[in-house]
Coordinates of C-alpha atoms in Angstrom, one line a residue:
M205 CA 130.0 124.1 110.3
L206 CA 131.2 126.5 113.1
N207 CA 128.8 128.7 114.8
R208 CA 131.4 130.9 116.6
V209 CA 134.8 131.6 115.4
S210 CA 136.7 132.9 118.4
R211 CA 139.9 134.8 117.8
A212 CA 141.7 137.0 120.3
P213 CA 140.6 140.4 118.8
E214 CA 143.6 142.5 119.8
R215 CA 146.2 140.0 118.4
W216 CA 144.1 139.5 115.2
L217 CA 143.7 143.2 114.5
S218 CA 147.5 143.6 114.8
Q219 CA 148.1 141.1 112.0
P220 CA 148.8 142.4 108.4
G221 CA 145.6 142.5 106.4
A222 CA 143.3 142.1 109.4
R223 CA 141.7 145.6 108.9
S224 CA 140.9 144.8 105.3
E225 CA 139.5 141.4 106.3
I226 CA 137.2 142.8 109.0
S227 CA 135.9 145.4 106.4
D228 CA 134.9 142.4 104.2
L229 CA 133.3 140.6 107.1
I230 CA 131.2 143.5 108.2
T231 CA 129.4 143.5 104.8
R232 CA 128.4 139.8 105.2
P233 CA 124.8 139.4 106.5
D234 CA 125.6 136.1 108.2
I235 CA 128.4 137.5 110.4
E236 CA 128.3 139.9 113.4
V237 CA 131.7 141.3 114.4
R238 CA 132.4 141.9 118.0
L239 CA 135.7 143.3 119.1
D240 CA 135.3 141.8 122.6
T241 CA 134.7 138.2 121.6
G242 CA 135.7 137.9 117.9
F243 CA 132.9 137.4 115.4
V244 CA 129.8 135.2 115.3
L245 CA 128.6 133.3 112.3
H246 CA 124.8 133.6 112.0
D247 CA 124.6 130.3 110.1
D248 CA 123.3 126.8 110.8
L249 CA 123.1 126.0 114.4
P250 CA 124.6 122.6 115.2
W251 CA 121.2 120.8 115.7
E252 CA 120.2 122.0 112.2
R253 CA 122.7 119.7 110.7
P254 CA 121.4 116.1 110.3
L255 CA 120.9 114.5 113.7
A256 CA 121.0 110.7 114.2
A257 CA 123.6 108.3 112.8
R258 CA 124.5 108.1 109.2
V259 CA 126.5 105.5 107.4
L260 CA 129.1 107.1 105.1
V261 CA 130.6 105.8 101.9
D262 CA 134.1 105.2 103.3
G263 CA 133.5 102.6 105.9
R264 CA 132.7 105.1 108.6
A265 CA 129.6 106.4 110.2
E266 CA 128.7 109.9 111.5
F267 CA 126.9 110.2 114.9
R268 CA 125.3 113.4 116.1
V269 CA 123.1 113.8 119.2
W270 CA 121.6 116.6 121.1
A271 CA 122.1 115.9 124.8
P272 CA 122.3 119.1 126.9
N273 CA 121.0 117.3 130.1
A274 CA 124.0 114.9 130.1
T275 CA 126.8 115.4 132.5
T276 CA 128.9 112.7 130.9
L277 CA 128.3 111.3 127.5
S278 CA 130.0 108.6 125.3
L279 CA 129.0 106.4 122.4
T280 CA 129.2 102.6 122.2
V281 CA 129.2 100.9 118.8
G282 CA 129.4 97.1 118.6
G283 CA 130.7 97.1 122.2
R284 CA 133.4 99.7 121.5
V285 CA 133.4 102.9 123.4
H286 CA 134.0 106.2 121.7
A287 CA 134.3 109.8 122.8
L288 CA 132.2 112.6 121.3
T289 CA 133.1 116.2 120.5
D290 CA 131.1 119.0 122.0
V291 CA 130.2 121.3 119.1
G292 CA 128.1 123.7 121.2
Y293 CA 124.5 124.1 122.4
G294 CA 124.4 120.6 123.8
V295 CA 125.2 118.9 120.5
Y296 CA 127.9 116.2 120.3
E297 CA 129.3 114.4 117.3
T298 CA 131.9 112.0 116.1
T299 CA 132.8 110.1 112.9
I300 CA 134.3 106.7 113.4
P301 CA 134.8 103.4 111.6
A302 CA 131.4 101.6 111.8
A303 CA 129.2 99.5 109.5
A304 CA 125.5 99.2 108.8
G305 CA 123.8 96.7 111.0
E306 CA 126.0 97.4 114.1
D307 CA 124.1 98.2 117.3
Y308 CA 124.9 101.4 119.2
T309 CA 123.8 103.3 122.3
Y310 CA 124.6 106.6 124.0
V311 CA 125.9 106.3 127.6
L312 CA 124.5 109.3 129.6
D313 CA 125.8 109.5 133.1
G314 CA 126.4 105.8 133.1
T315 CA 123.1 104.7 131.6
E316 CA 122.9 103.2 128.1
L317 CA 120.0 104.6 126.0
P318 CA 118.9 104.5 122.4
D319 CA 119.3 107.3 120.0
P320 CA 116.4 109.8 120.1
C321 CA 116.7 110.0 116.3
S322 CA 117.1 106.2 115.9
R323 CA 116.1 104.7 112.5
W324 CA 116.0 101.2 113.8
Q325 CA 115.1 99.6 117.1
P326 CA 115.4 95.8 116.4
H327 CA 114.9 94.9 120.1
G328 CA 112.2 97.4 120.9
L329 CA 112.1 100.6 122.9
R330 CA 114.5 99.5 125.6
G331 CA 117.1 97.9 123.3
P332 CA 120.0 99.5 121.4
S333 CA 119.6 101.4 118.2
R334 CA 121.0 99.9 115.0
L335 CA 122.9 101.6 112.2
L336 CA 120.9 101.8 109.0
D337 CA 122.3 102.6 105.6
A338 CA 119.7 104.9 104.1
R339 CA 121.1 104.2 100.6
T340 CA 119.6 100.7 100.8
L341 CA 116.1 102.2 101.1
H342 CA 115.1 102.7 97.5
G343 CA 111.5 103.8 98.0
G344 CA 112.5 107.5 97.7
H345 CA 114.3 107.1 94.4
D346 CA 112.0 104.8 92.3
G347 CA 110.6 107.5 90.1
F348 CA 107.0 107.1 91.3
T349 CA 104.7 110.0 90.9
A350 CA 101.6 110.1 93.0
C351 CA 98.2 111.0 91.6
K352 CA 96.8 114.5 91.7
P353 CA 94.8 115.4 94.9
E354 CA 91.5 115.3 93.0
Q355 CA 92.2 111.7 92.1
L356 CA 92.9 110.5 95.6
L357 CA 91.0 107.6 97.1
I358 CA 92.7 106.8 100.4
Y359 CA 92.6 103.4 102.1
E360 CA 93.5 103.5 105.8
L361 CA 95.0 100.3 107.2
H362 CA 96.6 98.9 110.4
I363 CA 99.6 96.8 109.6
G364 CA 99.2 94.4 112.5
T365 CA 95.6 93.4 111.7
F366 CA 95.6 93.9 107.9
S367 CA 97.2 90.6 107.0
E368 CA 97.6 87.1 108.6
T369 CA 101.3 87.7 109.5
G370 CA 100.7 91.3 110.6
T371 CA 103.9 92.6 109.0
F372 CA 105.0 95.1 106.4
T373 CA 105.7 92.4 103.9
G374 CA 102.6 90.5 104.8
A375 CA 100.5 93.4 103.7
I376 CA 101.9 93.5 100.1
E377 CA 99.9 90.5 98.8
H378 CA 96.6 92.5 99.3
F379 CA 97.7 95.5 97.3
D380 CA 96.6 94.2 93.9
A381 CA 93.1 93.9 95.1
L382 CA 93.1 97.5 96.3
A383 CA 94.5 98.8 93.1
R384 CA 92.0 96.8 91.1
I385 CA 89.0 98.5 92.8
G386 CA 90.4 102.0 92.3
V387 CA 92.2 102.8 95.5
T388 CA 95.0 105.3 94.7
A389 CA 96.7 105.7 98.1
I390 CA 97.1 103.6 101.2
E391 CA 97.5 105.3 104.6
L392 CA 99.3 103.4 107.3
M393 CA 98.4 103.9 110.9
P394 CA 101.5 104.9 112.9
V395 CA 104.5 102.6 112.7
A396 CA 107.1 104.6 114.7
E397 CA 108.5 102.2 117.3
F398 CA 105.9 101.8 120.1
P399 CA 105.9 99.5 123.2
G400 CA 105.5 95.8 122.8
A401 CA 104.5 93.9 119.6
R402 CA 100.9 95.0 119.1
G403 CA 99.1 98.3 119.3
W404 CA 97.5 101.1 117.4
G405 CA 100.8 103.0 117.2
Y406 CA 99.7 106.3 118.7
D407 CA 102.1 105.7 121.6
G408 CA 105.2 105.6 119.5
V409 CA 108.5 107.0 121.0
Y410 CA 111.2 106.9 118.3
L411 CA 109.7 109.0 115.6
S412 CA 111.9 107.7 112.8
A413 CA 112.2 104.0 113.6
A414 CA 109.9 101.6 111.8
Q415 CA 108.2 99.2 114.2
S416 CA 110.4 96.2 114.8
S417 CA 107.6 93.7 115.3
Y418 CA 106.3 94.7 111.8
G419 CA 109.6 93.9 110.2
G420 CA 111.7 97.1 110.7
P421 CA 112.8 99.7 108.1
Q422 CA 114.0 97.4 105.4
A423 CA 110.6 95.6 105.3
L424 CA 108.8 98.9 105.3
A425 CA 110.9 100.1 102.3
Q426 CA 109.8 96.9 100.5
L427 CA 106.2 97.8 101.2
V428 CA 106.6 101.3 99.8
A429 CA 108.3 100.0 96.7
A430 CA 105.6 97.3 96.2
A431 CA 102.8 99.8 96.5
H432 CA 104.5 102.1 94.0
E433 CA 104.8 99.2 91.6
R434 CA 101.0 98.9 91.7
G435 CA 100.4 102.6 91.3
L436 CA 99.5 103.2 94.9
A437 CA 100.8 106.2 96.8
V438 CA 101.7 105.6 100.5
I439 CA 100.8 108.0 103.3
L440 CA 102.1 107.6 106.8
D441 CA 100.3 108.6 110.0
V442 CA 102.7 110.4 112.2
V443 CA 102.2 111.5 115.8
Y444 CA 103.9 114.8 116.7
N445 CA 101.6 115.8 119.6
H446 CA 103.1 113.5 122.3
V447 CA 105.1 110.3 122.7
G448 CA 104.3 107.1 124.5
A449 CA 104.8 107.3 128.3
S450 CA 107.1 104.2 128.1
G451 CA 109.8 106.3 126.4
A452 CA 109.4 109.8 127.9
K453 CA 112.0 109.2 130.6
A454 CA 114.6 108.1 128.1
L455 CA 114.1 111.2 126.0
E456 CA 114.2 113.5 129.0
A457 CA 117.6 112.1 130.0
F458 CA 118.9 113.7 126.8
G459 CA 117.2 117.1 126.9
P460 CA 114.0 119.1 127.4
Y461 CA 111.9 117.3 124.8
F462 CA 108.8 118.2 126.8
T463 CA 107.3 121.3 128.4
A464 CA 105.3 121.8 131.5
K465 CA 103.5 124.7 130.0
Y466 CA 100.8 122.5 128.4
E467 CA 99.2 119.1 128.8
T468 CA 97.8 116.7 126.3
P469 CA 95.1 114.0 126.9
W470 CA 97.7 111.3 126.3
G471 CA 101.0 112.5 127.9
K472 CA 103.5 115.3 128.2
A473 CA 103.3 118.0 125.6
I474 CA 106.3 118.2 123.2
N475 CA 108.4 121.3 123.7
Y476 CA 107.7 123.4 120.6
D477 CA 107.9 126.9 122.0
D478 CA 109.6 126.8 125.4
E479 CA 113.4 127.1 126.2
W480 CA 115.5 124.8 124.0
S481 CA 112.6 124.1 121.7
D482 CA 114.6 124.7 118.5
P483 CA 116.4 121.3 118.7
V484 CA 113.1 119.6 119.5
R485 CA 111.4 121.2 116.4
E486 CA 114.4 120.0 114.3
W487 CA 114.0 116.5 115.7
V488 CA 110.4 116.4 114.4
C489 CA 111.1 118.2 111.1
Q490 CA 114.0 115.9 110.3
S491 CA 111.9 112.9 111.0
A492 CA 109.2 114.1 108.6
E493 CA 112.0 114.6 106.0
Y494 CA 113.3 111.1 106.6
W495 CA 110.0 109.4 105.9
V496 CA 109.3 111.3 102.7
G497 CA 112.9 111.7 101.4
E498 CA 114.7 108.5 102.3
M499 CA 111.9 106.1 103.0
G500 CA 109.9 107.3 100.0
F501 CA 106.5 108.0 101.5
D502 CA 104.3 110.2 99.3
G503 CA 102.7 112.0 102.2
L504 CA 102.1 112.3 105.9
R505 CA 99.0 112.4 108.0
L506 CA 99.6 114.5 111.1
D507 CA 97.7 113.1 114.1
A508 CA 95.6 115.4 116.3
I509 CA 97.2 118.7 115.6
H510 CA 94.7 120.3 117.9
A511 CA 96.8 118.8 120.7
I512 CA 100.0 120.4 119.5
F513 CA 100.7 123.6 121.4
D514 CA 103.0 126.1 119.8
S515 CA 103.0 129.9 120.0
S516 CA 106.0 130.2 117.7
A517 CA 105.9 132.6 114.7
E518 CA 105.9 129.6 112.5
Q519 CA 103.7 126.9 114.0
I520 CA 105.3 123.5 113.9
V521 CA 102.6 122.1 111.6
A522 CA 103.4 124.8 109.1
A523 CA 107.1 124.1 109.5
V524 CA 106.6 120.4 108.8
A525 CA 104.5 121.2 105.7
R526 CA 107.1 123.6 104.4
R527 CA 110.0 121.2 104.9
V528 CA 108.1 118.3 103.4
H529 CA 107.0 120.3 100.4
A530 CA 110.5 121.7 99.9
L531 CA 111.8 118.1 99.7
K532 CA 108.9 116.7 97.6
P533 CA 106.6 119.4 96.2
D534 CA 103.8 117.0 95.3
A535 CA 103.8 115.2 98.7
Y536 CA 100.5 115.2 100.6
V537 CA 100.5 116.7 104.1
I538 CA 97.1 115.9 105.7
A539 CA 96.2 117.1 109.1
E540 CA 93.8 115.7 111.6
S541 CA 92.4 118.7 113.3
G542 CA 89.5 118.7 115.8
L543 CA 89.1 122.5 115.5
N544 CA 87.2 123.0 112.2
D545 CA 89.7 125.7 111.5
P546 CA 90.3 126.4 107.7
R547 CA 93.7 128.0 108.6
V548 CA 95.1 124.5 108.6
M549 CA 94.6 124.3 104.8
R550 CA 95.1 127.9 103.9
P551 CA 98.5 128.9 102.3
T552 CA 101.0 130.6 104.5
V553 CA 100.6 133.9 102.7
Q554 CA 97.1 133.9 104.2
G555 CA 98.4 133.0 107.7
G556 CA 97.7 129.3 107.2
Y557 CA 99.7 126.1 107.7
D558 CA 99.6 125.1 104.0
C559 CA 98.5 121.5 104.7
D560 CA 97.1 119.8 101.5
A561 CA 94.1 118.4 103.3
A562 CA 92.4 117.8 106.6
W563 CA 90.2 115.1 108.0
A564 CA 86.6 116.1 108.3
D565 CA 84.9 114.6 111.3
D566 CA 81.7 116.6 110.9
F567 CA 80.9 114.9 107.6
H568 CA 81.1 111.5 109.4
H569 CA 79.0 112.6 112.3
A570 CA 76.3 114.2 110.1
L571 CA 76.1 111.0 108.0
R572 CA 76.3 108.4 110.8
T573 CA 73.5 110.1 112.9
L574 CA 71.2 110.0 109.9
I575 CA 71.8 106.4 109.0
T576 CA 72.0 104.9 112.5
D577 CA 70.0 107.3 114.8
E578 CA 72.9 107.4 117.3
R579 CA 72.9 110.5 119.5
D580 CA 75.4 109.9 122.3
G581 CA 78.3 112.2 123.1
Y582 CA 79.4 114.5 120.3
Y583 CA 76.7 112.9 118.0
S584 CA 74.2 114.9 120.0
D585 CA 74.9 118.0 117.8
F586 CA 73.8 116.1 114.7
G587 CA 70.9 114.2 113.3
K588 CA 69.2 116.5 110.8
V589 CA 69.2 116.1 107.0
A590 CA 70.2 119.8 107.0
D591 CA 73.4 118.9 108.7
L592 CA 74.5 116.5 105.9
A593 CA 73.2 119.0 103.3
K594 CA 75.5 121.6 104.8
A595 CA 78.4 119.1 105.0
M596 CA 78.0 118.4 101.3
H597 CA 78.9 122.0 100.6
R598 CA 81.8 122.1 103.1
P599 CA 82.2 119.6 105.9
H600 CA 82.5 122.2 108.6
V601 CA 78.9 121.8 109.9
H602 CA 80.2 123.7 112.9
D603 CA 81.5 126.8 111.1
G604 CA 81.1 129.3 114.0
V605 CA 77.6 128.1 115.0
Y606 CA 76.8 127.1 118.6
S607 CA 77.7 123.5 119.6
G608 CA 75.4 122.1 122.4
F609 CA 77.9 119.4 123.1
R610 CA 80.7 121.9 123.7
R611 CA 78.4 124.6 125.1
R612 CA 80.1 127.2 122.9
R613 CA 80.4 128.4 119.3
F614 CA 82.8 126.2 117.3
G615 CA 84.7 126.3 114.1
A616 CA 84.9 128.7 111.2
P617 CA 83.6 128.9 107.6
A618 CA 85.8 127.3 104.9
D619 CA 84.2 128.3 101.7
D620 CA 87.6 129.5 100.3
V621 CA 89.1 126.0 100.8
P622 CA 88.8 123.7 97.7
V623 CA 86.7 120.7 98.2
Q624 CA 89.5 118.1 97.5
R625 CA 91.2 119.4 100.6
F626 CA 88.7 117.7 102.9
V627 CA 89.1 114.0 103.6
V628 CA 85.8 112.3 104.4
F629 CA 84.8 108.9 105.5
S630 CA 82.0 106.8 107.0
Q631 CA 84.4 104.6 108.9
D632 CA 87.9 105.1 110.2
H633 CA 90.1 103.8 113.0
D634 CA 88.7 106.3 115.5
Q635 CA 85.1 106.0 114.7
V636 CA 85.2 102.2 114.8
G637 CA 87.9 101.5 117.3
N638 CA 86.9 104.0 119.9
R639 CA 83.5 102.4 120.2
A640 CA 83.3 100.2 123.3
F641 CA 83.4 97.0 121.3
G642 CA 85.0 98.3 118.1
D643 CA 81.9 97.4 116.0
R644 CA 81.7 98.5 112.4
M645 CA 78.9 100.3 110.6
P646 CA 75.6 98.3 110.9
A647 CA 75.1 96.2 107.8
D648 CA 71.9 97.9 106.7
A649 CA 73.5 101.3 106.8
R650 CA 76.7 100.4 104.8
P651 CA 75.3 100.8 101.2
L652 CA 74.0 104.3 101.8
A653 CA 77.0 105.3 103.8
A654 CA 79.3 104.3 101.0
F655 CA 77.1 106.0 98.4
C656 CA 77.2 109.3 100.2
T657 CA 81.0 109.2 100.9
L658 CA 82.3 108.0 97.6
L659 CA 80.0 110.3 95.5
S660 CA 80.7 113.4 97.6
P661 CA 82.8 116.2 96.2
F662 CA 85.5 115.6 98.7
T663 CA 88.5 113.2 99.0
P664 CA 87.1 109.9 100.2
M665 CA 88.8 107.5 102.6
L666 CA 87.9 103.9 103.3
F667 CA 88.8 102.0 106.4
M668 CA 90.3 98.5 105.8
G669 CA 87.8 95.9 105.1
E670 CA 84.8 98.2 104.6
E671 CA 84.9 97.7 100.8
Y672 CA 83.8 94.1 101.1
G673 CA 81.8 94.2 104.3
E674 CA 84.4 92.9 106.8
P675 CA 82.5 91.4 109.8
A676 CA 85.4 91.5 112.3
P677 CA 85.5 94.5 114.8
F678 CA 88.5 96.8 115.2
Q679 CA 89.0 97.0 118.9
F680 CA 91.4 99.0 121.0
F681 CA 94.4 96.9 121.8
S682 CA 97.9 97.5 123.3
N683 CA 100.9 95.6 124.6
H684 CA 102.6 97.9 127.2
I685 CA 106.0 96.9 128.5
D686 CA 105.4 98.7 131.9
A687 CA 102.9 97.0 134.2
E688 CA 101.7 100.3 135.6
I689 CA 100.9 101.8 132.2
A690 CA 99.2 98.6 131.1
E691 CA 96.9 98.6 134.2
A692 CA 96.1 102.3 133.7
T693 CA 95.2 101.7 130.1
R694 CA 92.9 98.8 131.0
T695 CA 91.2 100.7 133.9
G696 CA 90.9 103.9 131.8
R697 CA 89.2 102.1 129.0
R698 CA 86.6 100.6 131.3
Q699 CA 86.0 103.9 133.1
E700 CA 85.5 105.7 129.8
F701 CA 82.4 103.6 128.9
A702 CA 81.1 103.0 132.4
R703 CA 78.7 106.0 132.1
F704 CA 77.2 104.8 128.9
A705 CA 74.2 102.6 129.6
A706 CA 74.1 101.4 126.1
F707 CA 77.3 99.4 126.7
G708 CA 76.1 97.5 129.7
D709 CA 78.6 96.2 132.3
A710 CA 81.9 98.1 131.9
N711 CA 83.7 95.0 133.0
E712 CA 82.7 93.4 129.7
I713 CA 84.6 96.0 127.7
P714 CA 87.4 94.1 126.0
D715 CA 90.7 94.2 127.8
P716 CA 93.2 96.1 125.5
E717 CA 96.1 94.2 127.0
D718 CA 94.6 90.8 126.3
P719 CA 96.1 89.3 123.1
A720 CA 92.6 88.0 122.2
T721 CA 91.5 91.6 121.7
F722 CA 94.1 92.0 119.1
E723 CA 93.3 88.7 117.4
R724 CA 89.6 89.5 117.2
S725 CA 90.5 92.7 115.3
K726 CA 92.4 90.9 112.5
L727 CA 90.6 91.0 109.1
T728 CA 88.8 87.7 108.3
R729 CA 88.5 88.7 104.6
Q730 CA 85.0 87.2 104.5
V731 CA 83.6 89.0 101.5
D732 CA 80.0 90.1 101.0
P733 CA 79.9 90.0 97.2
A734 CA 77.0 92.6 97.0
I735 CA 78.9 95.2 99.1
L736 CA 82.1 94.6 97.1
A737 CA 80.3 95.0 93.8
L738 CA 78.6 98.2 95.1
Y739 CA 82.0 99.7 96.1
E740 CA 83.5 98.9 92.7
R741 CA 80.6 100.5 90.9
L742 CA 80.6 103.6 93.1
I743 CA 84.4 104.1 92.6
R744 CA 84.0 103.7 88.8
M745 CA 81.1 106.2 88.7
R746 CA 83.0 108.7 90.9
R747 CA 85.5 109.1 88.0
S748 CA 82.6 110.2 85.7
I749 CA 81.4 113.0 88.0
P750 CA 83.0 116.4 87.4
A751 CA 85.3 117.4 90.1
G752 CA 84.7 120.5 92.2
D753 CA 81.9 122.0 94.3
A754 CA 78.3 120.7 94.2
D755 CA 76.2 122.8 91.8
E756 CA 73.1 122.5 93.9
I757 CA 72.0 121.0 97.2
R758 CA 68.3 120.5 98.1
F759 CA 66.7 118.6 101.0
D760 CA 63.5 117.9 102.8
E761 CA 63.7 117.5 106.5
I762 CA 60.2 116.0 106.9
D763 CA 60.5 113.4 104.2
R764 CA 64.2 113.0 105.0
W765 CA 65.7 113.2 101.5
L766 CA 68.7 114.9 100.0
I767 CA 69.8 115.8 96.5
V768 CA 73.3 116.9 95.6
R769 CA 73.7 117.9 91.9
R770 CA 77.2 117.6 90.5
G771 CA 77.3 118.4 86.7
P772 CA 74.8 116.3 84.9
F773 CA 74.4 113.9 87.9
E774 CA 72.0 114.0 90.8
I775 CA 73.1 112.2 94.0
V776 CA 69.8 111.3 95.7
G777 CA 69.4 109.8 99.1
N778 CA 66.4 108.6 101.2
F779 CA 67.3 108.6 104.9
D780 CA 64.0 107.5 106.2
R781 CA 64.4 104.1 107.9
E782 CA 60.8 102.9 107.4
R783 CA 59.2 104.2 104.2
A784 CA 59.9 104.7 100.6
V785 CA 59.7 108.4 99.4
E786 CA 59.2 110.1 96.1
I787 CA 61.8 112.7 95.4
P788 CA 61.5 115.4 92.6
V789 CA 64.4 115.0 90.2
T790 CA 65.4 116.4 86.7
G791 CA 67.2 113.3 85.4
T792 CA 65.6 110.4 83.7
T793 CA 68.1 107.6 84.1
I794 CA 69.2 105.7 87.2
E795 CA 72.9 105.1 86.6
L796 CA 73.4 103.3 90.0
A797 CA 71.3 102.5 93.0
T798 CA 72.0 100.9 96.3
D799 CA 68.6 99.1 96.2
P800 CA 67.4 97.5 93.0
K801 CA 63.8 98.6 93.8
A802 CA 64.6 102.2 93.1
Q803 CA 62.5 103.6 90.3
I804 CA 62.2 106.8 88.3
F805 CA 59.1 108.0 86.5
G806 CA 57.5 111.4 85.6
G807 CA 60.0 113.6 87.2
S808 CA 60.2 111.7 90.5
A809 CA 62.4 109.1 91.8
T810 CA 61.0 106.6 94.3
L811 CA 63.7 105.3 96.6
P812 CA 63.2 102.5 99.2
P813 CA 64.1 103.2 102.8
M814 CA 67.8 103.9 103.5
S815 CA 68.9 103.9 99.9
G816 CA 70.6 106.1 97.3
A817 CA 70.5 106.5 93.6
L818 CA 72.8 108.3 91.1
I819 CA 70.5 109.9 88.4
R820 CA 71.4 111.4 85.1

């Protein structure tokens, strides 16, 4: 589609019918007539057409790339060199005979580089891209309909450590067990192509290329289809706040993908509001559309949006949500926001980003400090029963109140946001993996933690293995392809924990680059039958509790008990680590208890230390 139609104005106006034609053009809102230069079509800019490479039905493929930084540019496909047509604004394109499975690169000023919009990197970050026929990815067209938000029970997993093979197809054999206990959606930690063969995935570079060491895009499509067959929705964790340092130089060769206006804790900030930011925004939005539209994901989890810097009229998070919802109205867009800002979940008509949900860290912190007595770092703001009581209403414990850890007021109230829009958890990849040794929730705290999380009014999320008491840690591991980055990662990890006396000698912190760190993090699948049975009962009982806000919340700070009433049920917890307590209740029947010694008599429930009971 042309963006500028240049005609010599004087010659054009002298032609028969030209005056009438210009009168018609003037009435069109998408055209501006200029007698000095012709007329300009205010229509799609060239980067708003699909970027990347697309296999067509006639034995040809279409290639389109944004490369304003290139002085010379050509395309190689299967060893054949092809010229590209400049269609304006740094966008180049061509349509040539080519088949799915052929490798291709762009040659910028003599250097071969992968496609920034690559769908397949079979040889990793530094190898060529490979043509993918999206019509072979059936996940987006299988007729699956995800459950309603109030029925969501999310299960976060890491592909590399979830199964013995650590691949997309290797994960499938465990889906039946998840569906059987009542999980309704799995959430994959990031799979966009990242350096090496093992890692958490948050240093991905090629936003739309499924990790090659996991099996690549075809295997990922099989995973999505297999999950759908079992009634499981699939949500993908995507990282739009930075890219891995190993790929930044390659992207910069094409164009200004990054801006110096801001910095992130992990690398250069993506250019969302500086010069030439429009094509970068399109790069991200088209990637989101690919995962949901062609690959068939049922939703996206947007990583650390508090590290996305964008002063545009439409913030990029809102743009992604709009584009995803336009493509699949019932898709979930879930944000991780460290700001306690309800704007993330509010509709755009109220100035919000229109995300369907957001992770709620304050709920985790309020719960964990009660059941483990930890107080280091950001946990120092928590530890009272009142904190968890407040979190059971809305998880923003910091809703504009002062935070001693931050030394300022933090957050905002979110009473207008429906409860199902908050995702809560007692374990996740951050709260386990970012501990020095990746240790999971202490065994004695797991029953009460599960009880509070699964019976809360919010959308619960489990971290892989917690449902059966997995003993293996989940440690921080990486496999960098640049020695300098690998050493910086190793050193940084040790420095991070050197100031914490509780962790002892910093040199004992697991080396993230050591393959043994990755191997230790694989699930052993050693099942604790009591824990598994408890999770199964909790999930079943959750379905019996009316959805929506808690009807009443009461607590006693001295005796350390909490009651959350939801419909006819009272969710009662004793957070005292040493003694049983009597708690005044209105119900007469214990429907479920984390400790068999729980009793009810004469309007009081007696709960053993660190236990919970569901009373009706």
